[in-house]
Amino acid sequence: MSTISDDTAIDSDIPDTRRKWWERPEWRAWRPRIPGGGRGRVFGLPAGVRPYAAPLILYGVTKLVGLGVFAWLLESAGEYHKKKPRFGGGAHWWDVLGSWDGWWYLQVAEKGYEPRPLERLDPGGMFTVKQNSVAFFPLYPGMIRTVSEVTGLGLFGSGLLVSVLASFVAAAGIYAVISLLAGARAGTIAAGLWAVAPGAGVEWAVYSESVFVAIAAWTCHCVMKRRWVAAGLLAFLAGLNRPTSAALIGAVGLAALVTLARRESRREHGVAGPVYAMFAAPLGLLTYITWVGLSMGDLTAYFTLQRDGWAHYFDFGDYTLDVLRNTAVGKHDYIFAFSVPDLLAVQLVLALPFLIALMLRKRPPLVLIAYTLAGIVSVLGTQQMFGNTSRYLLPCFPLLLAPAAAMSRLKLPSLVVFFTTAAVASGWYAHYVIFELGIP
């Protein structure tokens, strides 16, 4: 059985002049010796939890740096003091994190829903139907309300707490998925990359992205491990969190269907599990949309509300192409135009074919391919705020597979320089640009 003293004896054969500073024994002395010579625990962590320590530390530290830069930029500009709390303002910089969609989630957490027939507005404006809170799915505000009642925190503090904790669960899930395909080092880097991804500013805000990605990552992991019951239950929960869960639900169903179609996989994994996953996965999404329709007296009420109350609807990519055409010639003749967020979103869209090709080259499992491609089609094929493309693509974490695998070959100093630089920069492009220069 190996012990810390064994490693030290072996390391002592290597002269200090030939050893990098991070390889020297004194920099590894924090790994405590366990009675009996084992290393099953580090800092009191069980062996099963220990692999997640590095990715979660990297994720947390990187996010803290980005959030600190975001706070400094907000205070330096001071513009948030002039805005209404509902629309990106507040008494303190952190109040910005609970504005826009966050305001709606907090309203649902406090008051619940008030479904009623669609209220038509006067024609001629961008919106022809009055907005209603039923457009925001119930899982996240329900978690906020529960945490608030259990802990005594206010709803705003509970919303941030839920998002932050869920973001760590999501980072752990991303690590778990990527490490299965490219190794633990790549998994750790992927968790760090998700912290600095464009749009990552909503991960620690009163937004539902962190909860959704936590569910999505572990759903994909369960499918990869053939834990069909867990995958079906998680996909069911995802359907209660966001309408974009349709991509995840479809991916789970497709993976289950392919498993059932192959004689070898049927013999190995059985039939009951995949069938259960196929039928359980869509129930959350279908149940909520049906409830909205019945409560509002129109089975298509949810989609009408999205289209006429928020101008969000699937248009097969017409809006995306319109933005790309306008941006290419320096114009902004389209709705929801925000110059800086849109320019960054254009660059991200142009990078997508390259990222998709690199991901496919790694030959990931079908569930990851289907989930990612369906998510991208949903984002680019929908009219919505183009400047938020980075936020809408945040759940497509399998795109991090190839970059993380490539970066896993870098040495520690290079990684430290990269993540330090990216963490600082993310305070602007992933936080400030979205919340202050656009509408998240």
mmCIF file of N, CA and C in Angstrom, residues 368-431:
data_model
loop_
_atom_site.group_PDB
_atom_site.id
_atom_site.type_symbol
_atom_site.label_atom_id
_atom_site.label_comp_id
_atom_site.label_asym_id
_atom_site.label_seq_id
_atom_site.Cartn_x
_atom_site.Cartn_y
_atom_site.Cartn_z
ATOM 1 N N LEU A 368 -25.165 12.616 -25.766
ATOM 2 C CA LEU A 368 -24.506 13.923 -25.752
ATOM 3 C C LEU A 368 -24.629 14.609 -27.109
ATOM 4 N N ILE A 369 -24.490 13.836 -28.187
ATOM 5 C CA ILE A 369 -24.611 14.420 -29.524
ATOM 6 C C ILE A 369 -26.020 14.950 -29.751
ATOM 7 N N ALA A 370 -27.014 14.121 -29.444
ATOM 8 C CA ALA A 370 -28.400 14.509 -29.676
ATOM 9 C C ALA A 370 -28.786 15.710 -28.821
ATOM 10 N N TYR A 371 -28.386 15.692 -27.549
ATOM 11 C CA TYR A 371 -28.718 16.788 -26.639
ATOM 12 C C TYR A 371 -28.092 18.103 -27.103
ATOM 13 N N THR A 372 -26.834 18.054 -27.494
ATOM 14 C CA THR A 372 -26.130 19.272 -27.904
ATOM 15 C C THR A 372 -26.679 19.830 -29.210
ATOM 16 N N LEU A 373 -26.828 18.981 -30.211
ATOM 17 C CA LEU A 373 -27.306 19.457 -31.510
ATOM 18 C C LEU A 373 -28.741 19.962 -31.421
ATOM 19 N N ALA A 374 -29.581 19.271 -30.670
ATOM 20 C CA ALA A 374 -30.956 19.736 -30.509
ATOM 21 C C ALA A 374 -30.996 21.066 -29.778
ATOM 22 N N GLY A 375 -30.133 21.235 -28.779
ATOM 23 C CA GLY A 375 -30.080 22.502 -28.059
ATOM 24 C C GLY A 375 -29.635 23.645 -28.954
ATOM 25 N N ILE A 376 -28.647 23.400 -29.787
ATOM 26 C CA ILE A 376 -28.151 24.443 -30.699
ATOM 27 C C ILE A 376 -29.209 24.818 -31.728
ATOM 28 N N VAL A 377 -29.893 23.822 -32.291
ATOM 29 C CA VAL A 377 -30.956 24.092 -33.258
ATOM 30 C C VAL A 377 -32.065 24.902 -32.606
ATOM 31 N N SER A 378 -32.401 24.556 -31.360
ATOM 32 C CA SER A 378 -33.441 25.290 -30.640
ATOM 33 C C SER A 378 -33.062 26.745 -30.443
ATOM 34 N N VAL A 379 -31.811 27.002 -30.107
ATOM 35 C CA VAL A 379 -31.355 28.377 -29.856
ATOM 36 C C VAL A 379 -31.294 29.183 -31.144
ATOM 37 N N LEU A 380 -30.623 28.650 -32.147
ATOM 38 C CA LEU A 380 -30.434 29.400 -33.389
ATOM 39 C C LEU A 380 -31.699 29.465 -34.231
ATOM 40 N N GLY A 381 -32.629 28.552 -33.995
ATOM 41 C CA GLY A 381 -33.857 28.547 -34.759
ATOM 42 C C GLY A 381 -34.989 29.329 -34.137
ATOM 43 N N THR A 382 -34.726 30.025 -33.042
ATOM 44 C CA THR A 382 -35.762 30.738 -32.306
ATOM 45 C C THR A 382 -35.512 32.233 -32.318
ATOM 46 N N GLN A 383 -36.579 33.011 -32.519
ATOM 47 C CA GLN A 383 -36.464 34.456 -32.348
ATOM 48 C C GLN A 383 -36.498 34.765 -30.866
ATOM 49 N N GLN A 384 -35.419 35.303 -30.359
ATOM 50 C CA GLN A 384 -35.302 35.727 -28.974
ATOM 51 C C GLN A 384 -34.162 36.743 -28.934
ATOM 52 N N MET A 385 -33.798 37.200 -27.767
ATOM 53 C CA MET A 385 -32.744 38.212 -27.699
ATOM 54 C C MET A 385 -31.412 37.606 -28.137
ATOM 55 N N PHE A 386 -30.942 38.026 -29.301
ATOM 56 C CA PHE A 386 -29.744 37.423 -29.879
ATOM 57 C C PHE A 386 -28.526 37.633 -28.992
ATOM 58 N N GLY A 387 -28.465 38.761 -28.302
ATOM 59 C CA GLY A 387 -27.343 39.020 -27.415
ATOM 60 C C GLY A 387 -27.211 38.026 -26.288
ATOM 61 N N ASN A 388 -28.293 37.278 -26.012
ATOM 62 C CA ASN A 388 -28.277 36.258 -24.959
ATOM 63 C C ASN A 388 -27.959 34.869 -25.495
ATOM 64 N N THR A 389 -27.502 34.792 -26.738
ATOM 65 C CA THR A 389 -27.166 33.490 -27.304
ATOM 66 C C THR A 389 -26.175 32.739 -26.420
ATOM 67 N N SER A 390 -25.219 33.454 -25.850
ATOM 68 C CA SER A 390 -24.236 32.803 -24.971
ATOM 69 C C SER A 390 -24.912 32.193 -23.751
ATOM 70 N N ARG A 391 -25.904 32.875 -23.232
ATOM 71 C CA ARG A 391 -26.647 32.336 -22.086
ATOM 72 C C ARG A 391 -27.491 31.133 -22.495
ATOM 73 N N TYR A 392 -28.151 31.222 -23.664
ATOM 74 C CA TYR A 392 -28.996 30.123 -24.110
ATOM 75 C C TYR A 392 -28.184 28.871 -24.437
ATOM 76 N N LEU A 393 -26.921 29.064 -24.853
ATOM 77 C CA LEU A 393 -26.068 27.918 -25.189
ATOM 78 C C LEU A 393 -25.315 27.370 -23.978
ATOM 79 N N LEU A 394 -25.456 28.009 -22.836
ATOM 80 C CA LEU A 394 -24.737 27.576 -21.638
ATOM 81 C C LEU A 394 -25.006 26.110 -21.289
ATOM 82 N N PRO A 395 -26.239 25.597 -21.479
ATOM 83 C CA PRO A 395 -26.475 24.179 -21.179
ATOM 84 C C PRO A 395 -25.759 23.202 -22.117
ATOM 85 N N CYS A 396 -25.234 23.667 -23.253
ATOM 86 C CA CYS A 396 -24.593 22.767 -24.217
ATOM 87 C C CYS A 396 -23.161 22.449 -23.790
ATOM 88 N N PHE A 397 -23.020 21.931 -22.601
ATOM 89 C CA PHE A 397 -21.695 21.693 -22.023
ATOM 90 C C PHE A 397 -20.868 20.654 -22.775
ATOM 91 N N PRO A 398 -21.470 19.694 -23.537
ATOM 92 C CA PRO A 398 -20.607 18.761 -24.280
ATOM 93 C C PRO A 398 -19.686 19.445 -25.286
ATOM 94 N N LEU A 399 -19.982 20.688 -25.662
ATOM 95 C CA LEU A 399 -19.070 21.420 -26.545
ATOM 96 C C LEU A 399 -17.720 21.665 -25.885
ATOM 97 N N LEU A 400 -17.652 21.522 -24.574
ATOM 98 C CA LEU A 400 -16.389 21.719 -23.858
ATOM 99 C C LEU A 400 -15.475 20.505 -23.936
ATOM 100 N N LEU A 401 -15.989 19.393 -24.456
ATOM 101 C CA LEU A 401 -15.219 18.141 -24.462
ATOM 102 C C LEU A 401 -13.883 18.291 -25.173
ATOM 103 N N ALA A 402 -13.900 18.749 -26.427
ATOM 104 C CA ALA A 402 -12.653 18.835 -27.198
ATOM 105 C C ALA A 402 -11.690 19.875 -26.637
ATOM 106 N N PRO A 403 -12.151 21.104 -26.315
ATOM 107 C CA PRO A 403 -11.211 22.062 -25.715
ATOM 108 C C PRO A 403 -10.608 21.558 -24.411
ATOM 109 N N ALA A 404 -11.409 20.918 -23.577
ATOM 110 C CA ALA A 404 -10.893 20.422 -22.303
ATOM 111 C C ALA A 404 -9.872 19.318 -22.523
ATOM 112 N N ALA A 405 -10.157 18.424 -23.476
ATOM 113 C CA ALA A 405 -9.211 17.343 -23.763
ATOM 114 C C ALA A 405 -7.898 17.903 -24.291
ATOM 115 N N ALA A 406 -7.967 18.915 -25.151
ATOM 116 C CA ALA A 406 -6.742 19.510 -25.681
ATOM 117 C C ALA A 406 -5.962 20.231 -24.586
ATOM 118 N N MET A 407 -6.657 20.962 -23.726
ATOM 119 C CA MET A 407 -5.984 21.711 -22.664
ATOM 120 C C MET A 407 -5.431 20.807 -21.580
ATOM 121 N N SER A 408 -5.931 19.583 -21.501
ATOM 122 C CA SER A 408 -5.420 18.665 -20.470
ATOM 123 C C SER A 408 -3.964 18.309 -20.691
ATOM 124 N N ARG A 409 -3.457 18.596 -21.875
ATOM 125 C CA ARG A 409 -2.042 18.326 -22.159
ATOM 126 C C ARG A 409 -1.138 19.477 -21.740
ATOM 127 N N LEU A 410 -1.721 20.586 -21.326
ATOM 128 C CA LEU A 410 -0.923 21.722 -20.877
ATOM 129 C C LEU A 410 -0.395 21.474 -19.468
ATOM 130 N N LYS A 411 0.729 22.081 -19.165
ATOM 131 C CA LYS A 411 1.289 21.982 -17.821
ATOM 132 C C LYS A 411 0.594 22.964 -16.893
ATOM 133 N N LEU A 412 0.776 22.746 -15.611
ATOM 134 C CA LEU A 412 0.061 23.520 -14.605
ATOM 135 C C LEU A 412 0.276 25.028 -14.737
ATOM 136 N N PRO A 413 1.489 25.536 -14.923
ATOM 137 C CA PRO A 413 1.657 26.993 -15.044
ATOM 138 C C PRO A 413 0.845 27.593 -16.185
ATOM 139 N N SER A 414 0.786 26.897 -17.313
ATOM 140 C CA SER A 414 0.014 27.395 -18.448
ATOM 141 C C SER A 414 -1.471 27.445 -18.115
ATOM 142 N N LEU A 415 -1.954 26.439 -17.407
ATOM 143 C CA LEU A 415 -3.363 26.416 -17.010
ATOM 144 C C LEU A 415 -3.673 27.525 -16.013
ATOM 145 N N VAL A 416 -2.748 27.772 -15.108
ATOM 146 C CA VAL A 416 -2.953 28.843 -14.126
ATOM 147 C C VAL A 416 -3.058 30.190 -14.835
ATOM 148 N N VAL A 417 -2.177 30.431 -15.794
ATOM 149 C CA VAL A 417 -2.219 31.691 -16.548
ATOM 150 C C VAL A 417 -3.533 31.809 -17.311
ATOM 151 N N PHE A 418 -3.950 30.723 -17.962
ATOM 152 C CA PHE A 418 -5.187 30.774 -18.742
ATOM 153 C C PHE A 418 -6.393 31.072 -17.865
ATOM 154 N N PHE A 419 -6.566 30.302 -16.798
ATOM 155 C CA PHE A 419 -7.767 30.473 -15.991
ATOM 156 C C PHE A 419 -7.756 31.789 -15.215
ATOM 157 N N THR A 420 -6.582 32.266 -14.845
ATOM 158 C CA THR A 420 -6.517 33.577 -14.199
ATOM 159 C C THR A 420 -6.973 34.668 -15.153
ATOM 160 N N THR A 421 -6.439 34.618 -16.373
ATOM 161 C CA THR A 421 -6.820 35.606 -17.381
ATOM 162 C C THR A 421 -8.299 35.500 -17.736
ATOM 163 N N ALA A 422 -8.767 34.272 -17.952
ATOM 164 C CA ALA A 422 -10.163 34.066 -18.337
ATOM 165 C C ALA A 422 -11.115 34.463 -17.217
ATOM 166 N N ALA A 423 -10.738 34.192 -15.976
ATOM 167 C CA ALA A 423 -11.600 34.552 -14.854
ATOM 168 C C ALA A 423 -11.789 36.053 -14.767
ATOM 169 N N VAL A 424 -10.684 36.787 -14.910
ATOM 170 C CA VAL A 424 -10.767 38.254 -14.874
ATOM 171 C C VAL A 424 -11.594 38.763 -16.054
ATOM 172 N N ALA A 425 -11.309 38.255 -17.245
ATOM 173 C CA ALA A 425 -12.036 38.716 -18.437
ATOM 174 C C ALA A 425 -13.514 38.364 -18.369
ATOM 175 N N SER A 426 -13.850 37.227 -17.759
ATOM 176 C CA SER A 426 -15.248 36.812 -17.698
ATOM 177 C C SER A 426 -16.104 37.763 -16.879
ATOM 178 N N GLY A 427 -15.478 38.505 -15.966
ATOM 179 C CA GLY A 427 -16.231 39.513 -15.233
ATOM 180 C C GLY A 427 -16.852 40.538 -16.155
ATOM 181 N N TRP A 428 -16.221 40.737 -17.328
ATOM 182 C CA TRP A 428 -16.773 41.659 -18.320
ATOM 183 C C TRP A 428 -17.658 40.941 -19.327
ATOM 184 N N TYR A 429 -17.068 39.981 -20.103
ATOM 185 C CA TYR A 429 -17.827 39.420 -21.224
ATOM 186 C C TYR A 429 -18.933 38.464 -20.783
ATOM 187 N N ALA A 430 -18.761 37.792 -19.637
ATOM 188 C CA ALA A 430 -19.765 36.815 -19.203
ATOM 189 C C ALA A 430 -20.731 37.366 -18.169
ATOM 190 N N HIS A 431 -20.411 38.522 -17.577
ATOM 191 C CA HIS A 431 -21.255 39.097 -16.534
ATOM 192 C C HIS A 431 -21.750 40.492 -16.928
#
